PDB file of C-alpha atoms in Angstrom:
ATOM      1  CA  UNK A   1      -0.064  -0.085   0.153  1.00 71.00           C
ATOM      2  CA  UNK A   2       1.146   3.955  -1.049  1.00 84.00           C
ATOM      3  CA  UNK A   3       0.229   4.534   2.032  1.00 89.00           C
ATOM      4  CA  UNK A   4       1.292   8.982   1.314  1.00 90.00           C
ATOM      5  CA  UNK A   5      -0.317   8.560  -2.140  1.00 91.00           C
ATOM      6  CA  UNK A   6      -4.098   6.911  -0.856  1.00 95.00           C
ATOM      7  CA  UNK A   7      -4.109   8.783   2.456  1.00 97.00           C
ATOM      8  CA  UNK A   8      -2.654  11.655   2.250  1.00 97.00           C
ATOM      9  CA  UNK A   9      -0.959  14.864   3.731  1.00 97.00           C
ATOM     10  CA  UNK A  10      -3.699  15.786   6.565  1.00 98.00           C
ATOM     11  CA  UNK A  11      -4.881  12.759   8.089  1.00 98.00           C
ATOM     12  CA  UNK A  12      -7.869  14.851  10.667  1.00 98.00           C
ATOM     13  CA  UNK A  13      -8.741  12.583  13.759  1.00 98.00           C
ATOM     14  CA  UNK A  14     -12.757  12.690  13.798  1.00 98.00           C
ATOM     15  CA  UNK A  15     -13.716  14.617  17.259  1.00 98.00           C
ATOM     16  CA  UNK A  16     -16.795  12.546  18.294  1.00 98.00           C
ATOM     17  CA  UNK A  17     -19.423  15.116  19.628  1.00 98.00           C
ATOM     18  CA  UNK A  18     -21.665  14.054  22.707  1.00 98.00           C
ATOM     19  CA  UNK A  19     -24.810  15.344  23.654  1.00 98.00           C
ATOM     20  CA  UNK A  20     -26.033  16.507  27.129  1.00 98.00           C
ATOM     21  CA  UNK A  21     -26.532  12.872  28.345  1.00 98.00           C
ATOM     22  CA  UNK A  22     -23.112  11.804  27.191  1.00 98.00           C
ATOM     23  CA  UNK A  23     -24.123   9.300  24.703  1.00 98.00           C
ATOM     24  CA  UNK A  24     -22.336   9.765  21.137  1.00 98.00           C
ATOM     25  CA  UNK A  25     -24.538  11.739  18.771  1.00 98.00           C
ATOM     26  CA  UNK A  26     -23.626   9.716  15.620  1.00 98.00           C
ATOM     27  CA  UNK A  27     -25.888  12.638  13.411  1.00 98.00           C
ATOM     28  CA  UNK A  28     -23.568  15.288  14.535  1.00 98.00           C
ATOM     29  CA  UNK A  29     -20.614  12.971  13.936  1.00 98.00           C
ATOM     30  CA  UNK A  30     -21.909  12.714  10.131  1.00 98.00           C
ATOM     31  CA  UNK A  31     -22.428  16.313  10.078  1.00 98.00           C
ATOM     32  CA  UNK A  32     -18.747  16.900  10.404  1.00 98.00           C
ATOM     33  CA  UNK A  33     -17.090  14.282   8.369  1.00 98.00           C
ATOM     34  CA  UNK A  34     -19.540  15.772   5.375  1.00 98.00           C
ATOM     35  CA  UNK A  35     -18.191  19.082   6.118  1.00 98.00           C
ATOM     36  CA  UNK A  36     -14.260  17.929   6.108  1.00 98.00           C
ATOM     37  CA  UNK A  37     -15.000  16.641   2.961  1.00 98.00           C
ATOM     38  CA  UNK A  38     -16.674  19.125   1.239  1.00 97.00           C
ATOM     39  CA  UNK A  39     -14.304  22.158   2.422  1.00 97.00           C
ATOM     40  CA  UNK A  40     -11.469  20.418   1.561  1.00 96.00           C
ATOM     41  CA  UNK A  41     -10.046  20.052   5.288  1.00 97.00           C
ATOM     42  CA  UNK A  42      -9.203  17.020   4.892  1.00 98.00           C
ATOM     43  CA  UNK A  43      -6.999  14.319   3.041  1.00 98.00           C
ATOM     44  CA  UNK A  44      -8.997  11.645   5.218  1.00 98.00           C
ATOM     45  CA  UNK A  45     -10.237  10.821   8.329  1.00 98.00           C
ATOM     46  CA  UNK A  46      -9.367   8.770  11.109  1.00 98.00           C
ATOM     47  CA  UNK A  47     -11.619   7.316  13.131  1.00 98.00           C
ATOM     48  CA  UNK A  48     -11.353   6.811  17.169  1.00 98.00           C
ATOM     49  CA  UNK A  49      -8.179   8.819  17.683  1.00 97.00           C
ATOM     50  CA  UNK A  50      -7.615  10.552  20.996  1.00 97.00           C
ATOM     51  CA  UNK A  51      -8.936  13.456  19.188  1.00 97.00           C
ATOM     52  CA  UNK A  52     -12.187  11.779  18.998  1.00 98.00           C
ATOM     53  CA  UNK A  53     -12.043  10.959  22.850  1.00 98.00           C
ATOM     54  CA  UNK A  54     -11.656   6.637  21.966  1.00 98.00           C
ATOM     55  CA  UNK A  55     -10.431   6.119  25.833  1.00 96.00           C
ATOM     56  CA  UNK A  56     -14.105   7.207  27.116  1.00 97.00           C
ATOM     57  CA  UNK A  57     -15.613   4.855  24.455  1.00 98.00           C
ATOM     58  CA  UNK A  58     -17.212   1.582  24.699  1.00 98.00           C
ATOM     59  CA  UNK A  59     -15.890  -1.884  22.091  1.00 98.00           C
ATOM     60  CA  UNK A  60     -19.887  -1.007  20.582  1.00 98.00           C
ATOM     61  CA  UNK A  61     -19.959   2.333  20.091  1.00 98.00           C
ATOM     62  CA  UNK A  62     -16.295   2.035  17.798  1.00 98.00           C
ATOM     63  CA  UNK A  63     -17.448  -0.406  15.647  1.00 98.00           C
ATOM     64  CA  UNK A  64     -20.931   1.618  15.892  1.00 98.00           C
ATOM     65  CA  UNK A  65     -18.650   5.234  14.557  1.00 98.00           C
ATOM     66  CA  UNK A  66     -16.759   3.045  12.217  1.00 98.00           C
ATOM     67  CA  UNK A  67     -19.969   1.497  10.309  1.00 98.00           C
ATOM     68  CA  UNK A  68     -22.117   5.106  10.398  1.00 98.00           C
ATOM     69  CA  UNK A  69     -18.859   7.384   9.307  1.00 98.00           C
ATOM     70  CA  UNK A  70     -18.252   4.316   6.314  1.00 98.00           C
ATOM     71  CA  UNK A  71     -21.370   4.218   5.286  1.00 98.00           C
ATOM     72  CA  UNK A  72     -21.593   8.627   4.881  1.00 98.00           C
ATOM     73  CA  UNK A  73     -18.025   9.362   3.671  1.00 98.00           C
ATOM     74  CA  UNK A  74     -16.336   6.251   3.562  1.00 97.00           C
ATOM     75  CA  UNK A  75     -16.961   6.549  -0.900  1.00 97.00           C
ATOM     76  CA  UNK A  76     -15.892  10.030  -0.864  1.00 98.00           C
ATOM     77  CA  UNK A  77     -12.521  10.113   1.751  1.00 98.00           C
ATOM     78  CA  UNK A  78     -10.424   7.560   2.521  1.00 98.00           C
ATOM     79  CA  UNK A  79     -10.920   6.102   6.528  1.00 98.00           C
ATOM     80  CA  UNK A  80      -8.798   4.953   8.591  1.00 98.00           C
ATOM     81  CA  UNK A  81     -10.089   2.911  12.079  1.00 98.00           C
ATOM     82  CA  UNK A  82      -8.539   3.734  15.417  1.00 98.00           C
ATOM     83  CA  UNK A  83      -8.276   0.089  16.644  1.00 98.00           C
ATOM     84  CA  UNK A  84      -5.996   0.395  20.073  1.00 98.00           C
ATOM     85  CA  UNK A  85      -7.096  -0.651  23.494  1.00 98.00           C
ATOM     86  CA  UNK A  86      -5.636  -1.454  26.681  1.00 97.00           C
ATOM     87  CA  UNK A  87      -5.533  -5.319  26.212  1.00 98.00           C
ATOM     88  CA  UNK A  88      -3.729  -6.756  23.434  1.00 98.00           C
ATOM     89  CA  UNK A  89      -7.907  -8.882  22.781  1.00 98.00           C
ATOM     90  CA  UNK A  90      -9.826  -5.959  22.971  1.00 98.00           C
ATOM     91  CA  UNK A  91      -7.188  -4.132  20.143  1.00 98.00           C
ATOM     92  CA  UNK A  92      -7.177  -7.762  18.102  1.00 98.00           C
ATOM     93  CA  UNK A  93     -11.152  -7.494  18.139  1.00 98.00           C
ATOM     94  CA  UNK A  94     -11.107  -3.804  16.907  1.00 98.00           C
ATOM     95  CA  UNK A  95      -8.698  -4.844  14.547  1.00 98.00           C
ATOM     96  CA  UNK A  96     -10.919  -7.431  13.236  1.00 98.00           C
ATOM     97  CA  UNK A  97     -14.126  -5.615  13.020  1.00 98.00           C
ATOM     98  CA  UNK A  98     -12.804  -3.098  11.146  1.00 98.00           C
ATOM     99  CA  UNK A  99     -11.056  -5.265   8.402  1.00 98.00           C
ATOM    100  CA  UNK A 100     -14.143  -6.823   7.938  1.00 98.00           C
ATOM    101  CA  UNK A 101     -16.085  -4.014   7.780  1.00 98.00           C
ATOM    102  CA  UNK A 102     -13.680  -3.381   5.055  1.00 97.00           C
ATOM    103  CA  UNK A 103     -11.055  -0.497   6.125  1.00 98.00           C
ATOM    104  CA  UNK A 104      -7.346  -1.037   4.820  1.00 97.00           C
ATOM    105  CA  UNK A 105      -5.426   0.955   7.432  1.00 98.00           C
ATOM    106  CA  UNK A 106      -6.015   0.957  11.400  1.00 98.00           C
ATOM    107  CA  UNK A 107      -3.854   2.934  13.779  1.00 98.00           C
ATOM    108  CA  UNK A 108      -3.218   1.333  16.994  1.00 98.00           C
ATOM    109  CA  UNK A 109      -1.801   3.266  20.349  1.00 98.00           C
ATOM    110  CA  UNK A 110       0.211   1.760  22.396  1.00 98.00           C
ATOM    111  CA  UNK A 111      -1.475  -0.037  25.784  1.00 97.00           C
ATOM    112  CA  UNK A 112      -2.174   2.605  27.754  1.00 96.00           C
ATOM    113  CA  UNK A 113      -2.094   2.647  31.956  1.00 94.00           C
ATOM    114  CA  UNK A 114      -0.239  -0.908  32.362  1.00 93.00           C
ATOM    115  CA  UNK A 115       2.964   0.131  30.656  1.00 96.00           C
ATOM    116  CA  UNK A 116       4.695  -2.896  28.995  1.00 98.00           C
ATOM    117  CA  UNK A 117       8.289  -2.813  28.697  1.00 98.00           C
ATOM    118  CA  UNK A 118       9.565  -2.990  25.066  1.00 98.00           C
ATOM    119  CA  UNK A 119       9.594  -6.721  24.945  1.00 98.00           C
ATOM    120  CA  UNK A 120       5.177  -6.182  25.891  1.00 98.00           C
ATOM    121  CA  UNK A 121       5.165  -3.448  23.266  1.00 98.00           C
ATOM    122  CA  UNK A 122       6.646  -5.980  20.704  1.00 98.00           C
ATOM    123  CA  UNK A 123       4.482  -8.657  21.455  1.00 98.00           C
ATOM    124  CA  UNK A 124       1.577  -6.235  21.492  1.00 98.00           C
ATOM    125  CA  UNK A 125       1.730  -4.847  18.089  1.00 98.00           C
ATOM    126  CA  UNK A 126       3.239  -8.393  16.764  1.00 98.00           C
ATOM    127  CA  UNK A 127       0.077 -10.342  18.170  1.00 98.00           C
ATOM    128  CA  UNK A 128      -2.393  -7.272  16.130  1.00 98.00           C
ATOM    129  CA  UNK A 129      -0.807  -7.002  13.124  1.00 98.00           C
ATOM    130  CA  UNK A 130      -1.294 -11.613  12.800  1.00 97.00           C
ATOM    131  CA  UNK A 131      -4.376 -11.205  13.895  1.00 96.00           C
ATOM    132  CA  UNK A 132      -6.415  -9.784  11.120  1.00 96.00           C
ATOM    133  CA  UNK A 133      -5.392  -8.931   7.215  1.00 96.00           C
ATOM    134  CA  UNK A 134      -5.404  -5.196   7.459  1.00 98.00           C
ATOM    135  CA  UNK A 135      -2.624  -3.153   7.472  1.00 98.00           C
ATOM    136  CA  UNK A 136      -1.279  -1.518  10.706  1.00 98.00           C
ATOM    137  CA  UNK A 137      -0.443   2.156  11.681  1.00 98.00           C
ATOM    138  CA  UNK A 138       1.207   2.086  15.184  1.00 98.00           C
ATOM    139  CA  UNK A 139       0.496   5.346  17.067  1.00 98.00           C
ATOM    140  CA  UNK A 140       3.031   6.703  20.064  1.00 98.00           C
ATOM    141  CA  UNK A 141       2.056   9.223  22.296  1.00 97.00           C
ATOM    142  CA  UNK A 142       3.487   8.721  25.640  1.00 96.00           C
ATOM    143  CA  UNK A 143       2.469  11.647  27.409  1.00 94.00           C
ATOM    144  CA  UNK A 144      -1.587   9.969  27.261  1.00 95.00           C
ATOM    145  CA  UNK A 145       0.544   6.255  27.299  1.00 96.00           C
ATOM    146  CA  UNK A 146       3.114   6.735  30.131  1.00 95.00           C
ATOM    147  CA  UNK A 147       5.528   4.675  27.548  1.00 97.00           C
ATOM    148  CA  UNK A 148       7.133   4.926  24.772  1.00 97.00           C
ATOM    149  CA  UNK A 149       7.859   3.021  21.596  1.00 98.00           C
ATOM    150  CA  UNK A 150      11.409   2.960  21.689  1.00 98.00           C
ATOM    151  CA  UNK A 151      13.188   3.377  17.596  1.00 98.00           C
ATOM    152  CA  UNK A 152      14.239  -0.063  18.659  1.00 98.00           C
ATOM    153  CA  UNK A 153      11.079  -1.397  18.941  1.00 98.00           C
ATOM    154  CA  UNK A 154       9.130   0.218  15.724  1.00 98.00           C
ATOM    155  CA  UNK A 155      12.884  -1.378  13.193  1.00 98.00           C
ATOM    156  CA  UNK A 156      11.572  -4.684  14.704  1.00 98.00           C
ATOM    157  CA  UNK A 157       7.969  -4.333  14.263  1.00 98.00           C
ATOM    158  CA  UNK A 158       8.622  -2.125  10.472  1.00 98.00           C
ATOM    159  CA  UNK A 159      10.004  -5.901  10.129  1.00 98.00           C
ATOM    160  CA  UNK A 160       6.546  -7.270   9.570  1.00 98.00           C
ATOM    161  CA  UNK A 161       4.660  -6.605   6.422  1.00 97.00           C
ATOM    162  CA  UNK A 162       1.612  -5.378   7.139  1.00 97.00           C
ATOM    163  CA  UNK A 163       2.981  -3.035   9.963  1.00 98.00           C
ATOM    164  CA  UNK A 164       3.444  -0.057   7.228  1.00 98.00           C
ATOM    165  CA  UNK A 165       4.270   3.579   9.356  1.00 98.00           C
ATOM    166  CA  UNK A 166       4.082   4.931  12.524  1.00 98.00           C
ATOM    167  CA  UNK A 167       2.128   8.284  14.020  1.00 98.00           C
ATOM    168  CA  UNK A 168       4.119  10.314  16.476  1.00 97.00           C
ATOM    169  CA  UNK A 169       3.172  12.720  19.219  1.00 90.00           C
ATOM    170  CA  UNK A 170       6.356  14.989  18.343  1.00 77.00           C
ATOM    171  CA  UNK A 171       6.703  17.728  20.531  1.00 81.00           C
ATOM    172  CA  UNK A 172       7.945  16.018  23.669  1.00 82.00           C
ATOM    173  CA  UNK A 173      10.511  14.421  21.997  1.00 89.00           C
ATOM    174  CA  UNK A 174      11.211  16.175  18.113  1.00 87.00           C
ATOM    175  CA  UNK A 175      14.082  14.648  17.559  1.00 93.00           C
ATOM    176  CA  UNK A 176      12.758  10.909  17.843  1.00 96.00           C
ATOM    177  CA  UNK A 177      11.173  11.598  14.216  1.00 96.00           C
ATOM    178  CA  UNK A 178      14.914  11.035  13.168  1.00 97.00           C
ATOM    179  CA  UNK A 179      15.238   7.890  15.140  1.00 97.00           C
ATOM    180  CA  UNK A 180      12.144   6.201  14.288  1.00 98.00           C
ATOM    181  CA  UNK A 181      13.935   6.902   9.956  1.00 97.00           C
ATOM    182  CA  UNK A 182      16.653   5.297  10.852  1.00 97.00           C
ATOM    183  CA  UNK A 183      15.896   2.404  12.413  1.00 98.00           C
ATOM    184  CA  UNK A 184      13.153   1.969   9.279  1.00 98.00           C
ATOM    185  CA  UNK A 185      13.271   0.806   5.815  1.00 97.00           C
ATOM    186  CA  UNK A 186      12.753   3.325   3.543  1.00 95.00           C
ATOM    187  CA  UNK A 187       8.942   2.579   2.687  1.00 95.00           C
ATOM    188  CA  UNK A 188       8.818   3.118   6.515  1.00 97.00           C
ATOM    189  CA  UNK A 189       6.622   6.117   6.752  1.00 97.00           C
ATOM    190  CA  UNK A 190       6.200   8.309   9.651  1.00 97.00           C
ATOM    191  CA  UNK A 191       3.391  10.992  10.735  1.00 97.00           C
ATOM    192  CA  UNK A 192       3.647  13.678  12.897  1.00 97.00           C
ATOM    193  CA  UNK A 193       1.139  14.072  15.102  1.00 95.00           C
ATOM    194  CA  UNK A 194       1.149  17.526  16.921  1.00 95.00           C
ATOM    195  CA  UNK A 195      -0.157  20.315  14.929  1.00 96.00           C
ATOM    196  CA  UNK A 196       2.647  22.152  16.247  1.00 95.00           C
ATOM    197  CA  UNK A 197       5.230  20.289  14.753  1.00 95.00           C
ATOM    198  CA  UNK A 198       4.646  19.801  10.582  1.00 97.00           C
ATOM    199  CA  UNK A 199       7.401  21.807   9.377  1.00 97.00           C
ATOM    200  CA  UNK A 200      10.082  19.882  11.536  1.00 96.00           C
ATOM    201  CA  UNK A 201       8.854  16.511  10.926  1.00 96.00           C
ATOM    202  CA  UNK A 202       9.033  17.539   7.324  1.00 97.00           C
ATOM    203  CA  UNK A 203      12.323  19.146   7.838  1.00 96.00           C
ATOM    204  CA  UNK A 204      13.397  15.384   9.719  1.00 95.00           C
ATOM    205  CA  UNK A 205      12.190  13.255   6.993  1.00 95.00           C
ATOM    206  CA  UNK A 206      11.673  14.590   3.844  1.00 94.00           C
ATOM    207  CA  UNK A 207       9.693  11.795   1.534  1.00 93.00           C
ATOM    208  CA  UNK A 208       9.911   9.449   4.416  1.00 96.00           C
ATOM    209  CA  UNK A 209       7.277  11.848   6.461  1.00 97.00           C
ATOM    210  CA  UNK A 210       3.599  11.152   5.076  1.00 97.00           C
ATOM    211  CA  UNK A 211       1.995  14.143   6.640  1.00 97.00           C
ATOM    212  CA  UNK A 212       0.383  15.451   9.869  1.00 97.00           C
ATOM    213  CA  UNK A 213      -2.445  13.859  12.535  1.00 98.00           C
ATOM    214  CA  UNK A 214      -4.275  17.217  13.097  1.00 97.00           C
ATOM    215  CA  UNK A 215      -7.157  17.851  15.084  1.00 97.00           C
ATOM    216  CA  UNK A 216      -6.601  21.330  14.366  1.00 98.00           C
ATOM    217  CA  UNK A 217      -7.384  20.611  11.085  1.00 98.00           C
ATOM    218  CA  UNK A 218     -11.386  20.251  11.364  1.00 98.00           C
ATOM    219  CA  UNK A 219     -11.134  24.517  12.045  1.00 98.00           C
ATOM    220  CA  UNK A 220      -7.176  25.337   9.722  1.00 98.00           C
ATOM    221  CA  UNK A 221      -6.808  21.435   7.134  1.00 98.00           C
ATOM    222  CA  UNK A 222      -6.430  23.997   4.296  1.00 97.00           C
ATOM    223  CA  UNK A 223      -3.723  26.966   5.667  1.00 98.00           C
ATOM    224  CA  UNK A 224      -2.024  23.608   7.313  1.00 98.00           C
ATOM    225  CA  UNK A 225      -1.905  22.313   3.241  1.00 97.00           C
ATOM    226  CA  UNK A 226      -0.878  25.216   1.821  1.00 98.00           C
ATOM    227  CA  UNK A 227       2.142  26.185   4.500  1.00 98.00           C
ATOM    228  CA  UNK A 228       3.425  22.170   3.973  1.00 98.00           C
ATOM    229  CA  UNK A 229       3.391  23.089  -0.042  1.00 97.00           C
ATOM    230  CA  UNK A 230       5.074  26.640   0.759  1.00 98.00           C
ATOM    231  CA  UNK A 231       7.770  24.695   2.318  1.00 98.00           C
ATOM    232  CA  UNK A 232       7.965  21.732  -0.216  1.00 97.00           C
ATOM    233  CA  UNK A 233       8.282  24.394  -2.499  1.00 97.00           C
ATOM    234  CA  UNK A 234      11.127  26.287  -0.395  1.00 97.00           C
ATOM    235  CA  UNK A 235       9.522  29.370   0.012  1.00 98.00           C
ATOM    236  CA  UNK A 236      10.211  28.250   4.213  1.00 97.00           C
ATOM    237  CA  UNK A 237       9.763  31.922   5.050  1.00 97.00           C
ATOM    238  CA  UNK A 238       6.198  32.073   3.587  1.00 98.00           C
ATOM    239  CA  UNK A 239       6.117  28.095   5.708  1.00 98.00           C
ATOM    240  CA  UNK A 240       7.164  29.882   8.523  1.00 98.00           C
ATOM    241  CA  UNK A 241       5.498  32.512   8.984  1.00 98.00           C
ATOM    242  CA  UNK A 242       2.037  30.495   8.638  1.00 98.00           C
ATOM    243  CA  UNK A 243       3.406  28.736  11.302  1.00 97.00           C
ATOM    244  CA  UNK A 244       3.809  31.167  13.690  1.00 97.00           C
ATOM    245  CA  UNK A 245       0.255  32.547  13.447  1.00 97.00           C
ATOM    246  CA  UNK A 246      -1.376  28.668  13.614  1.00 98.00           C
ATOM    247  CA  UNK A 247       1.207  28.190  16.972  1.00 97.00           C
ATOM    248  CA  UNK A 248      -1.402  30.407  18.853  1.00 96.00           C
ATOM    249  CA  UNK A 249      -4.513  28.682  17.773  1.00 97.00           C
ATOM    250  CA  UNK A 250      -3.168  24.983  19.026  1.00 97.00           C
ATOM    251  CA  UNK A 251      -1.665  26.717  22.064  1.00 96.00           C
ATOM    252  CA  UNK A 252      -4.785  28.271  23.430  1.00 97.00           C
ATOM    253  CA  UNK A 253      -6.770  24.539  23.269  1.00 97.00           C
ATOM    254  CA  UNK A 254      -4.721  23.881  25.494  1.00 95.00           C
ATOM    255  CA  UNK A 255      -4.976  26.639  27.814  1.00 95.00           C
ATOM    256  CA  UNK A 256      -5.085  26.362  31.945  1.00 95.00           C
ATOM    257  CA  UNK A 257      -4.050  23.041  31.938  1.00 93.00           C
ATOM    258  CA  UNK A 258      -5.628  21.255  29.492  1.00 95.00           C
ATOM    259  CA  UNK A 259      -3.717  18.001  28.411  1.00 93.00           C
ATOM    260  CA  UNK A 260      -5.672  17.157  26.081  1.00 94.00           C
ATOM    261  CA  UNK A 261      -7.333  19.996  23.499  1.00 96.00           C
ATOM    262  CA  UNK A 262     -10.267  18.504  21.888  1.00 98.00           C
ATOM    263  CA  UNK A 263     -12.953  20.090  24.332  1.00 98.00           C
ATOM    264  CA  UNK A 264     -11.592  23.364  23.417  1.00 98.00           C
ATOM    265  CA  UNK A 265     -11.424  22.350  19.829  1.00 98.00           C
ATOM    266  CA  UNK A 266     -15.049  22.111  19.511  1.00 98.00           C
ATOM    267  CA  UNK A 267     -15.825  25.342  20.901  1.00 98.00           C
ATOM    268  CA  UNK A 268     -13.566  26.538  18.276  1.00 98.00           C
ATOM    269  CA  UNK A 269     -15.350  24.149  16.133  1.00 98.00           C
ATOM    270  CA  UNK A 270     -19.035  25.657  17.293  1.00 98.00           C
ATOM    271  CA  UNK A 271     -17.206  28.915  16.592  1.00 98.00           C
ATOM    272  CA  UNK A 272     -17.857  28.570  12.653  1.00 98.00           C
ATOM    273  CA  UNK A 273     -21.311  26.242  12.668  1.00 97.00           C
ATOM    274  CA  UNK A 274     -19.858  22.559  13.549  1.00 98.00           C
ATOM    275  CA  UNK A 275     -22.039  20.192  15.102  1.00 98.00           C
ATOM    276  CA  UNK A 276     -19.186  19.477  17.614  1.00 98.00           C
ATOM    277  CA  UNK A 277     -21.319  18.104  20.775  1.00 98.00           C
ATOM    278  CA  UNK A 278     -19.896  17.924  24.030  1.00 98.00           C
ATOM    279  CA  UNK A 279     -16.458  16.172  25.352  1.00 98.00           C
ATOM    280  CA  UNK A 280     -17.135  12.797  27.758  1.00 98.00           C
ATOM    281  CA  UNK A 281     -16.551  13.206  30.701  1.00 97.00           C
ATOM    282  CA  UNK A 282     -14.398  14.053  32.759  1.00 97.00           C
ATOM    283  CA  UNK A 283     -13.411  16.442  29.977  1.00 97.00           C
ATOM    284  CA  UNK A 284     -14.666  19.458  30.469  1.00 97.00           C
ATOM    285  CA  UNK A 285     -17.007  21.915  27.899  1.00 98.00           C
ATOM    286  CA  UNK A 286     -14.938  25.735  28.264  1.00 98.00           C
ATOM    287  CA  UNK A 287     -15.843  28.374  30.085  1.00 97.00           C
ATOM    288  CA  UNK A 288     -16.599  30.936  28.510  1.00 98.00           C
ATOM    289  CA  UNK A 289     -13.528  33.542  29.636  1.00 98.00           C
ATOM    290  CA  UNK A 290     -11.500  30.421  27.865  1.00 98.00           C
ATOM    291  CA  UNK A 291     -13.766  30.575  24.757  1.00 98.00           C
ATOM    292  CA  UNK A 292     -13.380  34.078  24.779  1.00 98.00           C
ATOM    293  CA  UNK A 293      -9.869  33.478  24.284  1.00 98.00           C
ATOM    294  CA  UNK A 294     -10.378  31.320  21.285  1.00 98.00           C
ATOM    295  CA  UNK A 295     -12.788  33.365  19.452  1.00 98.00           C
ATOM    296  CA  UNK A 296     -10.437  36.828  19.738  1.00 98.00           C
ATOM    297  CA  UNK A 297      -7.367  34.230  18.769  1.00 98.00           C
ATOM    298  CA  UNK A 298      -9.680  32.495  15.694  1.00 98.00           C
ATOM    299  CA  UNK A 299     -10.988  36.381  15.140  1.00 98.00           C
ATOM    300  CA  UNK A 300      -7.235  37.497  15.118  1.00 97.00           C
ATOM    301  CA  UNK A 301      -6.625  34.820  12.127  1.00 97.00           C
ATOM    302  CA  UNK A 302      -9.973  35.445  10.296  1.00 97.00           C
ATOM    303  CA  UNK A 303     -11.901  32.840  10.795  1.00 97.00           C
ATOM    304  CA  UNK A 304     -14.554  33.996  12.115  1.00 96.00           C
TER     305      UNK A 304
END
């Protein structure tokens, strides 16, 4: 599979809208997916990622999300199923379900809370990869899982034929992308998983970088796409200016020590007409003063 050609540079992890009663609003999720397609903010969509709050969803909720979004936009845009879980058993079952539904690529996060060692991580990913006829993108995000998938381990995993790439959180360990590239074959693709690190990723990896997995692209996917093209065409000054502007937006979604920016990202999405719903508790909706700051930054960027 040619990941870069099929899935493009802008991979958007779809937010999951929740109602007041904390149930998933699947119709609202479909409306968000349609808008991403219609506005060309995404080259592909990831379902049940960190921005989608998979970690507070049940197995059945995640599978239904796969089904509903695939039926709604699966013929219009490539889709990737997030099938990671705390246990290998659940990750295997989710991956099998995604394969049954026709997904060709799944994203599997390192197990969270258990803090497995490197051999346990290898066994986890290898078991998932061998369980279904589907390509695997590894997902490394130590800030949430509490464990790093080391470059040596990624190199070993890349020897498994259907493990074809990795999404790296990037900002907390910015040079690890280079280590991943050095540890893996030329056809193994590295995706930047942090909106603030897009240019840094491309400078490190060039053609080996697939693109960015970007929650912020719900709002500025078009600008990120232009920024990447500017860099690749040699206009570093223009690309850097764009990144400096967008940095303010990405940072404001993490105000008040919100490690996961999704709650405030949803507030920004609502300001431009998305039916983004609520976060699922314990993540809390934006406070009026937080939303005011988001509105100010978005207005400065000409988004309102």
